[in-house]
Amino acid sequence: MMEPRLQRAAARVGNAVLWVAAVLGVISLVLGLATVVAGVQPLIFRSSSMSPAIDAGALALARSVEAKDLATGDIVSVIGSDGVRVTHRVVKVDRGADDQVSLVLQGDANQSPDEEPYVVTEVDRVFFDVPYLGYLANWLASPWAMFVAGILVALLIGSFFRRPGTGQQRPGVGAGIAVVVAAVGLGAGTLSPPPTTEAYFVDNSTFEAGTIQAHQVRIFDWDTSPCTNNADGSVTLRYKLTSARYDMVWYRGPKGGAISTRAFLTVAPSNPTVGSVVTTKITRATLANGESLAAGTYMISGRSKLKGSATSAWLSTSDRQTEVTVDATTVRCGDINLPPTLTIAAPLEGITYPSTKAVDVAVGLACLSLPAPCGTAVDPNGISSVEYRLQRANWLGTQCWDPKIGTALPPGFYLAGCGTWRTPTTSPDVPNTSGSTVTWRVPLGSGGPRTTFNQSGDYTLYLRITDNASPTRATTERTIRFTVD
């Protein structure tokens, strides 16, 4: 039998945990009731485009108002044409016919307004915010909160049905009320999670282990005919759009020398369709960009840039390069290093697999009986490196695959390390210079589930393949998304 002193200490700890859970339940319940009864919209800020007024991780409250009642300086939350919720400050209001209003918005941390105006009749206007509370609200809306609520209910029921004579008292009315409040509040929070709001210059941010992780800007791809000479002495570059949110920024430098950090051309694609071909005509005057340009051989370097100027440019880490020759009046195409060719045997983009067994079978058939993503890469210059990130999002949150090679821990999906690029198994080993096809596979590690699809969820596979050309290596990037039910 437990000593009375230890018994009292355990009771005090239990009561403290109980009342903390009750407070969390009250917060969750208030947020839910505010949404349903008072028409208040809670918003979790996932980035800092509104800093210092509202920082990342804050929880804001907004109420729907008619757009005609808005004024410059209001902070409003709207849904953009891409379906992303954006919360920024109103910098201009244009009133149109009927009740329609065109809003120009800008984040306090941004140097310029958002790319598109928002035509609305009503919006959510922010009237209150609390720093850091968004992290808590995000957890309260998770399945973990429902799990905690279930444990509390089970403990309450067990305590009321405890047999007499055990030396322990049944919980009082206050404790019972606390458990009920915690269970109802936490359970209600998971049923109606507060929406998150993005920063305009952050693309698809996600919570990872209590931190904000920004999406990496993807470089565009060359078309099948990347550079052609024109009769007027100019050249035309052709490349494929990877996101409607990107512009293409072009830099130049002498062959064998440093590429300038000053762009000579920024291209905003007129067709926002992903995969559409963008054509850019470059004359000698365009390349010079108002500067003196000596005859010779130059490297043109292109990067993807997220639309909307932030405090610093959000550029792709990789670039696309082509060589051009310049004389007194013309510019002509030179050598071009095309990026590696990448194939993904399995899994397939956009597929919903009905079960973990189904995805194991499908991937196993394509990947020699091993249920892990695989494919090939090839480049005439050889392959310098192959890197991957495999991410899963489900009721446990966002986790990333780690084979734990060389450690005592088992392979599996972990909450930490989602920003780490990992090395797959390759055959032959890389780097190589032969130009032969390299087969790559996400490693399973030793022990563990022996599969990378042991739970249902939304999966994302990121791949980055770099060729072995020197000194201007080229990189191919791919993102594959699929679902396991």
XYZ file of N, CA, C and O in Angstrom, residues 20 23-25 27-28 31 44 57-59 131-142 145 186 194 207:
108
model
N -4.425 21.758 -15.247
C -3.768 22.271 -16.464
C -4.540 21.816 -17.693
O -4.808 22.594 -18.624
N -7.658 23.845 -18.010
C -7.428 25.173 -18.582
C -7.270 25.088 -20.100
O -7.834 25.891 -20.860
N -6.491 24.101 -20.558
C -6.336 23.910 -22.004
C -7.686 23.594 -22.657
O -7.987 24.063 -23.751
N -8.480 22.783 -21.954
C -9.802 22.473 -22.482
C -10.686 23.695 -22.600
O -11.429 23.855 -23.562
N -9.622 26.807 -23.034
C -9.142 27.593 -24.175
C -9.673 27.030 -25.483
O -10.176 27.758 -26.347
N -9.563 25.703 -25.613
C -10.047 25.074 -26.846
C -11.550 25.251 -27.013
O -12.052 25.530 -28.111
N -12.386 28.876 -28.024
C -12.115 29.105 -29.439
C -13.207 28.503 -30.319
O -13.666 29.111 -31.286
N -4.084 31.059 -36.976
C -2.732 30.760 -36.513
C -1.738 31.299 -37.540
O -1.761 30.899 -38.703
N 3.645 32.221 -35.115
C 3.213 31.505 -33.926
C 2.125 32.196 -33.141
O 1.612 31.625 -32.167
N 1.742 33.403 -33.541
C 0.685 34.118 -32.818
C -0.685 33.542 -33.165
O -0.886 32.972 -34.244
N -1.604 33.715 -32.263
C -3.013 33.393 -32.510
C -3.772 34.709 -32.591
O -3.727 35.516 -31.659
N 0.700 36.696 -28.838
C 1.929 36.034 -29.306
C 2.031 34.601 -28.793
O 1.602 34.291 -27.664
N 2.552 33.707 -29.636
C 2.889 32.318 -29.313
C 1.691 31.411 -29.034
O 1.850 30.182 -29.000
N 0.512 31.972 -28.821
C -0.625 31.118 -28.488
C -1.028 30.239 -29.672
O -1.698 29.223 -29.498
N -0.612 30.607 -30.881
C -0.917 29.782 -32.049
C -0.304 28.402 -31.973
O -0.884 27.416 -32.431
N 0.903 28.306 -31.384
C 1.522 26.993 -31.228
C 0.652 26.093 -30.345
O 0.457 24.905 -30.628
N 0.133 26.685 -29.256
C -0.726 25.916 -28.358
C -2.025 25.530 -29.059
O -2.479 24.382 -28.964
N -2.634 26.489 -29.769
C -3.884 26.206 -30.479
C -3.673 25.133 -31.540
O -4.549 24.299 -31.780
N -2.502 25.146 -32.179
C -2.196 24.135 -33.177
C -2.168 22.744 -32.547
O -2.677 21.776 -33.104
N -1.580 22.635 -31.343
C -1.556 21.352 -30.659
C -2.950 20.943 -30.193
O -3.331 19.772 -30.282
N -3.723 21.896 -29.689
C -5.069 21.579 -29.217
C -5.942 21.031 -30.336
O -6.914 20.309 -30.088
N -5.619 21.394 -31.591
C -6.406 20.915 -32.729
C -5.861 19.611 -33.293
O -6.340 19.133 -34.306
N -4.859 19.026 -32.633
C -4.243 17.810 -33.139
C -4.909 16.571 -32.550
O -5.586 16.638 -31.522
N -4.473 15.870 -28.786
C -5.405 16.435 -27.806
C -6.590 15.504 -27.584
O -7.049 15.318 -26.449
N -10.888 19.658 -25.173
C -9.858 19.100 -26.046
C -10.477 18.345 -27.203
O -10.004 18.411 -28.343
N -8.520 25.609 -35.725
C -8.415 26.957 -36.294
C -7.610 26.922 -37.591
O -6.613 26.200 -37.681
N 4.369 23.248 -39.857
C 4.915 23.144 -38.519
C 5.754 21.869 -38.446
O 5.332 20.812 -38.872
